[in-house]
PDB file of C-alpha atoms in Angstrom:
ATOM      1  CA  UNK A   1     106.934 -70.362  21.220  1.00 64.00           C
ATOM      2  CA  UNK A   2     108.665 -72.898  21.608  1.00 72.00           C
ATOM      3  CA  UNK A   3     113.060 -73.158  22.534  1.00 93.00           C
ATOM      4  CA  UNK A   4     115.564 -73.556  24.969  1.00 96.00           C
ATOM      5  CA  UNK A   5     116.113 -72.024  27.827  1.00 96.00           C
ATOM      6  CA  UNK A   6     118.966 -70.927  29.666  1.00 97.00           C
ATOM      7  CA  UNK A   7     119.690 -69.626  32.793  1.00 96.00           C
ATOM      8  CA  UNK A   8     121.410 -67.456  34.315  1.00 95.00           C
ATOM      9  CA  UNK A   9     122.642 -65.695  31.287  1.00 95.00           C
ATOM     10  CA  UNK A  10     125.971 -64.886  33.341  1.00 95.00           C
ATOM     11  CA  UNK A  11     127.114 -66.873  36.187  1.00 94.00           C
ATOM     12  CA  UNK A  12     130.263 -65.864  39.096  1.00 91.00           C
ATOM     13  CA  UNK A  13     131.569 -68.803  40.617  1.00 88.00           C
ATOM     14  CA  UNK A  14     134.338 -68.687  43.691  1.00 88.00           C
ATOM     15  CA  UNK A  15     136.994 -71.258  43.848  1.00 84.00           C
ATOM     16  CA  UNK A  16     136.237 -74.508  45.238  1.00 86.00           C
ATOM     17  CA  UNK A  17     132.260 -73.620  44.618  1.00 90.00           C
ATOM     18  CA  UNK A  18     130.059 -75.823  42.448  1.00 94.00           C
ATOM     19  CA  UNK A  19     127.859 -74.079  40.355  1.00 95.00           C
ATOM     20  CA  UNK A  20     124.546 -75.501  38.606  1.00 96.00           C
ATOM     21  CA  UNK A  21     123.739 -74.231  34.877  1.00 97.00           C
ATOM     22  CA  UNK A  22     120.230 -74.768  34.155  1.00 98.00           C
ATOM     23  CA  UNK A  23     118.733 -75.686  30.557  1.00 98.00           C
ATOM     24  CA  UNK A  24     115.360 -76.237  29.708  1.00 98.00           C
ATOM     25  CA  UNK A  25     113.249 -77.125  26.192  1.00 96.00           C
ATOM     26  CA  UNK A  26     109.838 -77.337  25.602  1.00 95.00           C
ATOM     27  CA  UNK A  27     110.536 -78.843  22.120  1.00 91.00           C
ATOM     28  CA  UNK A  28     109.191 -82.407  23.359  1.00 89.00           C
ATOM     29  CA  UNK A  29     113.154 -83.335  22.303  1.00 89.00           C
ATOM     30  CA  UNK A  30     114.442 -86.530  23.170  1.00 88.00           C
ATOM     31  CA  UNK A  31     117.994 -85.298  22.672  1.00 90.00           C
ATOM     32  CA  UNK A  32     120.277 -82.799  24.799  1.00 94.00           C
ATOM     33  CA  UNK A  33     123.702 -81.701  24.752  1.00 95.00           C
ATOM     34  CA  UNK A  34     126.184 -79.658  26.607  1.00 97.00           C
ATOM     35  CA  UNK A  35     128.350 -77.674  24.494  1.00 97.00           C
ATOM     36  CA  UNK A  36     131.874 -75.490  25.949  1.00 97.00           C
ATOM     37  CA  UNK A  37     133.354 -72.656  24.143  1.00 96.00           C
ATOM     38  CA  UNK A  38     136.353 -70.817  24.406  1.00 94.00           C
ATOM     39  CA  UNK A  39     137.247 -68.143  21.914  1.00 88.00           C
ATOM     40  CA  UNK A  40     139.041 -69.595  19.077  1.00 86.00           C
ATOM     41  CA  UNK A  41     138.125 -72.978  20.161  1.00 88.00           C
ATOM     42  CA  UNK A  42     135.227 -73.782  17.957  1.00 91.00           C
ATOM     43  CA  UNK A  43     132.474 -76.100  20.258  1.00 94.00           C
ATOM     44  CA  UNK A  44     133.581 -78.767  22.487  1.00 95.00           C
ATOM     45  CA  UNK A  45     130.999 -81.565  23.740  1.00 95.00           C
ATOM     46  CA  UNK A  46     130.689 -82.053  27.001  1.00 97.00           C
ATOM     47  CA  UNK A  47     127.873 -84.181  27.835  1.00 97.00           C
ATOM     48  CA  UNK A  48     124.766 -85.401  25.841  1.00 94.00           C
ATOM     49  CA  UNK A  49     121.646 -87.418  26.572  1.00 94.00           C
ATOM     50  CA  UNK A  50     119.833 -89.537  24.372  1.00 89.00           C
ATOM     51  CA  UNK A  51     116.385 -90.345  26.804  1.00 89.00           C
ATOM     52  CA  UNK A  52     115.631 -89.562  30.516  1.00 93.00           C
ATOM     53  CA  UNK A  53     118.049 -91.117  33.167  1.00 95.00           C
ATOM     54  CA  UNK A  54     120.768 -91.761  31.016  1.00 93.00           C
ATOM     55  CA  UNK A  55     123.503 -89.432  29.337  1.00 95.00           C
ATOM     56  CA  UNK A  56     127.139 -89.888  28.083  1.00 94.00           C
ATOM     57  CA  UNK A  57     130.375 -88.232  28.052  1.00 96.00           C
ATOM     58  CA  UNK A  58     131.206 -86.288  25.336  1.00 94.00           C
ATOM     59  CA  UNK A  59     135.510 -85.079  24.811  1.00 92.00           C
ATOM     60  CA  UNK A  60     135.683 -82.763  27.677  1.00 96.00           C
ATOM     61  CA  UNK A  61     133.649 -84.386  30.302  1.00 97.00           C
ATOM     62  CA  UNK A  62     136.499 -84.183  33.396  1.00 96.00           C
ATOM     63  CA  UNK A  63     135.012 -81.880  36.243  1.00 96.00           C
ATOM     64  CA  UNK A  64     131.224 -81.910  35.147  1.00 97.00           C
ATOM     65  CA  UNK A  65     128.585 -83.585  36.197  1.00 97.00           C
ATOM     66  CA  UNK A  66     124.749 -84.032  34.704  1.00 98.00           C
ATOM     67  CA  UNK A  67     121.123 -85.462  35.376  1.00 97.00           C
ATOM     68  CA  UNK A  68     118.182 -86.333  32.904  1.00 97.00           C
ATOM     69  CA  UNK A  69     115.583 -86.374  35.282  1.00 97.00           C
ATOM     70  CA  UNK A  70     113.270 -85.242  33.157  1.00 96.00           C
ATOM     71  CA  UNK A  71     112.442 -84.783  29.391  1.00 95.00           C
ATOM     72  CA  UNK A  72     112.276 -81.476  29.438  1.00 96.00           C
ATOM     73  CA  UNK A  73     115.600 -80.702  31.356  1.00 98.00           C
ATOM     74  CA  UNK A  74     119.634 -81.264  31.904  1.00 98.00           C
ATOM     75  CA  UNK A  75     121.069 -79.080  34.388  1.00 98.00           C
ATOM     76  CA  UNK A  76     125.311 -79.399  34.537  1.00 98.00           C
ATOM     77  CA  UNK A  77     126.954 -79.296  37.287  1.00 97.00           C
ATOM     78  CA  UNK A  78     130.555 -77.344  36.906  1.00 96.00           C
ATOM     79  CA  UNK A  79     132.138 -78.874  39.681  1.00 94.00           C
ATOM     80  CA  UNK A  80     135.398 -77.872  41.490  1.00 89.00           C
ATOM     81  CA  UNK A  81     137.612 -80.311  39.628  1.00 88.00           C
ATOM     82  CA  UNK A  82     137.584 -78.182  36.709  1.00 89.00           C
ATOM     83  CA  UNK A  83     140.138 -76.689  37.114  1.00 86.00           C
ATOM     84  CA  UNK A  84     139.354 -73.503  34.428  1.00 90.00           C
ATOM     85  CA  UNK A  85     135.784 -72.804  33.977  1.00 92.00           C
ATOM     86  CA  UNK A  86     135.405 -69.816  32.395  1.00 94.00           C
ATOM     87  CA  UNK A  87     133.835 -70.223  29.226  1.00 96.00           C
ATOM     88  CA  UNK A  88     130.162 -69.944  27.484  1.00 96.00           C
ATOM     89  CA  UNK A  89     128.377 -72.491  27.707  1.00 97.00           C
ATOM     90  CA  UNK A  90     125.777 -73.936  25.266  1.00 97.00           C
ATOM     91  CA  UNK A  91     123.043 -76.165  25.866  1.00 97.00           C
ATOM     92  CA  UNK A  92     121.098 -77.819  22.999  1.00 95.00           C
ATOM     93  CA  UNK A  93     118.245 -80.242  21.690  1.00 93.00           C
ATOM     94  CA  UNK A  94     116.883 -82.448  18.718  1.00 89.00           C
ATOM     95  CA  UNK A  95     114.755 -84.922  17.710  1.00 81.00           C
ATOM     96  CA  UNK A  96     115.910 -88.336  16.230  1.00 67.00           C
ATOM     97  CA  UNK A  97     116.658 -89.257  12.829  1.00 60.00           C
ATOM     98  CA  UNK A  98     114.209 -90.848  11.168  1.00 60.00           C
ATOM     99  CA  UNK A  99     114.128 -92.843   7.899  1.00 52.00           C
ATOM    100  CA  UNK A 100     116.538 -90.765   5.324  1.00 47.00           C
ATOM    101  CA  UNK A 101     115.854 -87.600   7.484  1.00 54.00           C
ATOM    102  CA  UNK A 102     117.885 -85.948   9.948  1.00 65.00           C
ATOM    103  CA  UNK A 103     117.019 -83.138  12.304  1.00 76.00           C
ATOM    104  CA  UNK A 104     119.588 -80.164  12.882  1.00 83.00           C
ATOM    105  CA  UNK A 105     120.515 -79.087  17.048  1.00 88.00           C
ATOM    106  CA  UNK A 106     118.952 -76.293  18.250  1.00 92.00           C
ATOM    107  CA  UNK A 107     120.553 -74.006  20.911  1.00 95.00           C
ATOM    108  CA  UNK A 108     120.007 -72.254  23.733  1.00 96.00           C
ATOM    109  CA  UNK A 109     121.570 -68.587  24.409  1.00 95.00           C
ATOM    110  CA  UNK A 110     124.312 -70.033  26.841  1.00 96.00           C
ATOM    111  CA  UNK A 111     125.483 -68.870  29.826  1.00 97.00           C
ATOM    112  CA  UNK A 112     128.821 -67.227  30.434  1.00 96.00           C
ATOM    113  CA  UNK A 113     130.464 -68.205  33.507  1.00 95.00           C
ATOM    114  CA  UNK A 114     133.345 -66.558  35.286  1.00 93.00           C
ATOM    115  CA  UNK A 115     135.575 -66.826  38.262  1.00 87.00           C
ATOM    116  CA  UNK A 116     135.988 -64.580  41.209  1.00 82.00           C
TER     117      UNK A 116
ATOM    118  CA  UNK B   1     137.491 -89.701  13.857  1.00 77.00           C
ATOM    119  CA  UNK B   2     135.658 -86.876  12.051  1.00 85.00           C
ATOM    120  CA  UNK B   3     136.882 -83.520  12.215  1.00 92.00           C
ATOM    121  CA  UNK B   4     135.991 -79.982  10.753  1.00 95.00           C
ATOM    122  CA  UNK B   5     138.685 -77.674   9.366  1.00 97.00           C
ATOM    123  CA  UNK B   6     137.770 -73.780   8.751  1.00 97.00           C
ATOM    124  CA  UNK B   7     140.522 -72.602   7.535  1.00 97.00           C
ATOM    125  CA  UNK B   8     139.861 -68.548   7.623  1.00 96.00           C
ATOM    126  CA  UNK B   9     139.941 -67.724  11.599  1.00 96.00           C
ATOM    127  CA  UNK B  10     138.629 -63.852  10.306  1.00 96.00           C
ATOM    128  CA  UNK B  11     137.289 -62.415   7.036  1.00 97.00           C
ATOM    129  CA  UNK B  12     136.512 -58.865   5.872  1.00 97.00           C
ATOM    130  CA  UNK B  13     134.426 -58.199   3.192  1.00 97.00           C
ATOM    131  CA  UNK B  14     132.849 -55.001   2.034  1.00 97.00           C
ATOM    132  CA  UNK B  15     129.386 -54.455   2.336  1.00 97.00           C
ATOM    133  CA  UNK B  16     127.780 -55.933  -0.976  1.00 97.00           C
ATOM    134  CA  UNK B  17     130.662 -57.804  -2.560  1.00 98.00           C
ATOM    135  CA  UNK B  18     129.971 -61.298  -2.631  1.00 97.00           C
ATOM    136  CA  UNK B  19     131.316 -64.011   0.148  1.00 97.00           C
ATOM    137  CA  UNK B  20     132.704 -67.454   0.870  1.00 98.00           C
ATOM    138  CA  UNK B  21     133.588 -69.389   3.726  1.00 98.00           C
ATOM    139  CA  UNK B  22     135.202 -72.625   3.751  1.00 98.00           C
ATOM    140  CA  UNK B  23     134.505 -75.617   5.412  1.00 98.00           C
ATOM    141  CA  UNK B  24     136.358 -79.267   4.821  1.00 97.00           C
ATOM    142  CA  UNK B  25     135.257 -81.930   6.574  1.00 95.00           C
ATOM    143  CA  UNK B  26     136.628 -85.608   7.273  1.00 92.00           C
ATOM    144  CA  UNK B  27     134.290 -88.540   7.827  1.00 86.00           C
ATOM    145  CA  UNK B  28     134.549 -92.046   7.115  1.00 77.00           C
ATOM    146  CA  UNK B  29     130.770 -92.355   5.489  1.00 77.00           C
ATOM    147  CA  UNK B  30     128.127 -90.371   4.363  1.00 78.00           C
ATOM    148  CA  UNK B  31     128.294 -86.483   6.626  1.00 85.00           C
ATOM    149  CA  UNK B  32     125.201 -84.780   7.488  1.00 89.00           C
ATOM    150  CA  UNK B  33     126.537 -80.955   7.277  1.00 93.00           C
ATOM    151  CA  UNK B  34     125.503 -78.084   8.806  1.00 95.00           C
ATOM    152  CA  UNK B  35     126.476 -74.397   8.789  1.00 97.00           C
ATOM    153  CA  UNK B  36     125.487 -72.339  11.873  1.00 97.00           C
ATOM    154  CA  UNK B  37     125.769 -68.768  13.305  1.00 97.00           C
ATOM    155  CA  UNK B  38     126.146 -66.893  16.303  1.00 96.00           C
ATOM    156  CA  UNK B  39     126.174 -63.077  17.084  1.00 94.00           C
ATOM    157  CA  UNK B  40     128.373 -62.178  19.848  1.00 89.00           C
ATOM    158  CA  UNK B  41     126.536 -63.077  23.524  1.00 88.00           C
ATOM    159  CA  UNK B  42     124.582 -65.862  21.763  1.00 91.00           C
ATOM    160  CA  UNK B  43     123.180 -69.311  20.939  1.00 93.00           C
ATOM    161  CA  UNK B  44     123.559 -70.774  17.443  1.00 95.00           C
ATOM    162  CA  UNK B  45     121.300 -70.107  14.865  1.00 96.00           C
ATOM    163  CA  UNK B  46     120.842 -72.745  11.968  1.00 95.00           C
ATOM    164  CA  UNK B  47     121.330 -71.748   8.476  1.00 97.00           C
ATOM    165  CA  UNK B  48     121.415 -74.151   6.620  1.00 95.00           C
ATOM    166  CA  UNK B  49     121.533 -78.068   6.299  1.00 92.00           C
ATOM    167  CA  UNK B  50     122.833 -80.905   3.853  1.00 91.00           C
ATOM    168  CA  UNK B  51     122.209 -84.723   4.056  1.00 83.00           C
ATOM    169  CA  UNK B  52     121.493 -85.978   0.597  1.00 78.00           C
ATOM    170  CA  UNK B  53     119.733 -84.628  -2.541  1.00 80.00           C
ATOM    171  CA  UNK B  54     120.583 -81.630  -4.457  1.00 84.00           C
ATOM    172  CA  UNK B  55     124.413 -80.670  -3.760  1.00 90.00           C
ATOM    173  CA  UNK B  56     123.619 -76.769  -3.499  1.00 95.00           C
ATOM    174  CA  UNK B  57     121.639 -76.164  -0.340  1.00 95.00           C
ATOM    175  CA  UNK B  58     119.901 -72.712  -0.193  1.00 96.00           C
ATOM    176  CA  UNK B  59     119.576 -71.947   3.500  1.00 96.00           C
ATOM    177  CA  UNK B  60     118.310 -68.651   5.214  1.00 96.00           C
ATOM    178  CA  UNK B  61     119.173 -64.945   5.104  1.00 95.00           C
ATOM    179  CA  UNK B  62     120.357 -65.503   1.321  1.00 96.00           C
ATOM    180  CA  UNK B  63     122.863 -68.067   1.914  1.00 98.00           C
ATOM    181  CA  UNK B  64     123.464 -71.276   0.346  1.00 98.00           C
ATOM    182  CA  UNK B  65     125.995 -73.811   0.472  1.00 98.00           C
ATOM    183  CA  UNK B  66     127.712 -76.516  -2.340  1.00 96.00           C
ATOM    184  CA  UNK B  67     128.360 -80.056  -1.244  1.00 94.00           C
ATOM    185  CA  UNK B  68     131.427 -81.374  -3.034  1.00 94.00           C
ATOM    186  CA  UNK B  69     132.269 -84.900  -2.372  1.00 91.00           C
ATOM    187  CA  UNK B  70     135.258 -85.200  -4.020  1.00 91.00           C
ATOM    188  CA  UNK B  71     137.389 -82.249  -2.303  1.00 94.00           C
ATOM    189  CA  UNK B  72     135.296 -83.150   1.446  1.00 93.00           C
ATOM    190  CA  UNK B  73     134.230 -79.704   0.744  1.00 96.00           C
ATOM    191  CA  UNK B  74     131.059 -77.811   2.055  1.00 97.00           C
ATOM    192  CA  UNK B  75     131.158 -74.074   1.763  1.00 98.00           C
ATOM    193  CA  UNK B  76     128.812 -71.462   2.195  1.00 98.00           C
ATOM    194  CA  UNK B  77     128.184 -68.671  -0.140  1.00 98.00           C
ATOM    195  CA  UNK B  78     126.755 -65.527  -0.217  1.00 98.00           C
ATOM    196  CA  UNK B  79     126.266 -63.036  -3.306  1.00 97.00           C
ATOM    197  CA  UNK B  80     126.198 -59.609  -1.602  1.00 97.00           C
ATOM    198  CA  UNK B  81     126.982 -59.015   2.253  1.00 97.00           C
ATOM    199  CA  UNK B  82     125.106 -56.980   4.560  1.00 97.00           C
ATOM    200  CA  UNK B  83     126.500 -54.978   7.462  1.00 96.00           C
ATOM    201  CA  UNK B  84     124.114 -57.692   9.496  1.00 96.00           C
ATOM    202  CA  UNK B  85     125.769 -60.793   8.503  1.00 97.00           C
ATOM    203  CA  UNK B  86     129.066 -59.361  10.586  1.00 97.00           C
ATOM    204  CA  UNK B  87     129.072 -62.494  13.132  1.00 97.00           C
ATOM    205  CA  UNK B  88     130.790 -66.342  13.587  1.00 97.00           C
ATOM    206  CA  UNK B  89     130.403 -68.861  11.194  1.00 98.00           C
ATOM    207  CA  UNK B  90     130.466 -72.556  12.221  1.00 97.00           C
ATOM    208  CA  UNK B  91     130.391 -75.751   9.679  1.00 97.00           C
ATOM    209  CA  UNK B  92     129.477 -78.808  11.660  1.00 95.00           C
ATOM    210  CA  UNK B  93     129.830 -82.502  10.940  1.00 92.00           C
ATOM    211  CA  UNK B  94     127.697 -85.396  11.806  1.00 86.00           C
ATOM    212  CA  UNK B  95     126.547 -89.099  11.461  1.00 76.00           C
ATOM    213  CA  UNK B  96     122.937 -89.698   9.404  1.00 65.00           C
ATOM    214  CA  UNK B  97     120.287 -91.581  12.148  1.00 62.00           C
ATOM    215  CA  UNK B  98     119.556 -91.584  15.178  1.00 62.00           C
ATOM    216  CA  UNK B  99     121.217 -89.171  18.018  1.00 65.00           C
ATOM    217  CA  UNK B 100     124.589 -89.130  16.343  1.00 74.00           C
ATOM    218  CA  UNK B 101     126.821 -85.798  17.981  1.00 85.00           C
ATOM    219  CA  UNK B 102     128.016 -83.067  15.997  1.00 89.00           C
ATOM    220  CA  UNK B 103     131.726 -82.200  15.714  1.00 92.00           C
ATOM    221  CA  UNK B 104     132.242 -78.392  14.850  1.00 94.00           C
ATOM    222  CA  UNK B 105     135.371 -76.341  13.249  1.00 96.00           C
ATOM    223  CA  UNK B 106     136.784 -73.767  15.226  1.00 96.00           C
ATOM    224  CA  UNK B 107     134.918 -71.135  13.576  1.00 96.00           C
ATOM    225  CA  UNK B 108     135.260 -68.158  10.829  1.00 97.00           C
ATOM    226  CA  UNK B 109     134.488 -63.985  12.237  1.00 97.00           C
ATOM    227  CA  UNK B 110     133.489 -62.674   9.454  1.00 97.00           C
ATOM    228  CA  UNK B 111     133.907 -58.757   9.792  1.00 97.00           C
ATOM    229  CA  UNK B 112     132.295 -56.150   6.980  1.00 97.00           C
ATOM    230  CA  UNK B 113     133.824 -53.053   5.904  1.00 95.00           C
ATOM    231  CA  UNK B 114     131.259 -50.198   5.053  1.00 91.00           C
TER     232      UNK B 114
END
């Protein structure tokens, strides 16, 4: 069948320690995003790619980092400059609109990261 | 900027009575709406979708949803609850074409009584 996949499910990270979340889709999508969220805090963008070696920032992009090596996956990097990490963290995927259409996201099952 | 408001943070409904959860929505042209779920520990799951057509969108699981252009409106509607539904609710927002993002509201918990 075809999805996303995320791993780990749950993820410690120490302070001052990057830590890598991993998403992968075998959806043939050209789309991905990067979704944060913190109870009562709806979801917050944090990075999205359109095609392979490029991406953009989304609202909450400070202390993250991304790649688009490949179609199938975008990997973030929580890096030490964010300064509160916890959270879940959602990864998703679509397809482009075409004419008069539009295609919905489809998600992963996150990972939930914590601090030691 | 576009924004989503859900103005219910929790709701409690009793197993078979009927329910609604509201969504408004501010965009400057046509929205492409969406109303998504998530049980607790997981991803979103996609219940339903508007973009043009037919104002009342019937979606899975029994629910549907009325586009109203006039009050920005887009809420979803169910006629009898089951103990199952008990998860989040989230309306989403977006741009028609190409890889437009999505901007979500903060959510609605929607809790049912036996």
């Amino acid at each position: 069948d075809g999805g996303i996949t995320q791993s780990p499910k749950y993820l410690f990270r120490k302070e001052g320690q990057n830590v890598t979340l991993s998403c992968e889709q075998n959806l043939n999508h050209d789309a991905m995003y990067w979704y944060r969220q913190d109870p009562g805090q709806g979801l917050r963008l944090i990075y999205y790619s359109q095609i392979v070696n490029d991406f953009q920032k989304g609202d909450i992009a400070e202390g993250y980092s991304v790649s688009r090596e490949k179609k199938e996956s975008f990997p973030l990097t929580v890096t030490s400059a964010q300064k509160n990490p916890t959270a879940f963290y959602l990864c998703a995927s679509r397809q482009p609109a075409g004419e008069g259409s539009n295609q919905p996201q489809h998600f992963g099952d996150g990972t939930r990261l914590s601090i030691l | 900027a576009q924004s989503v408001t859900q103005p219910d943070i929790h709701i409690t409904v009793s197993e078979g009575a009927s329910l609604e959860l509201r969504c408004n929505y501010s965009y400057g042209a046509t929205p492409y709406l969406f109303w998504y779920v998530q049980s607790p520990g997981q991803g979103l799951q996609l219940l339903l979708k508007y973009f043009s057509g037919d104002t009342l969108v019937q979606g899975i699981k029994g629910f549907e949803a009325e586009f109203k252009r006039s009050q920005s409106s887009f809420n979803l509607r169910k006629p009898s609850v089951h103990w199952s539904d008990a998860a989040e609710y989230f309306c989403a927002v977006g741009a028609l074409g190409g890889y437009s993002t999505l901007t979500f509201g903060k959510g609605t918990m929607l809790l049912v009584s036996p």
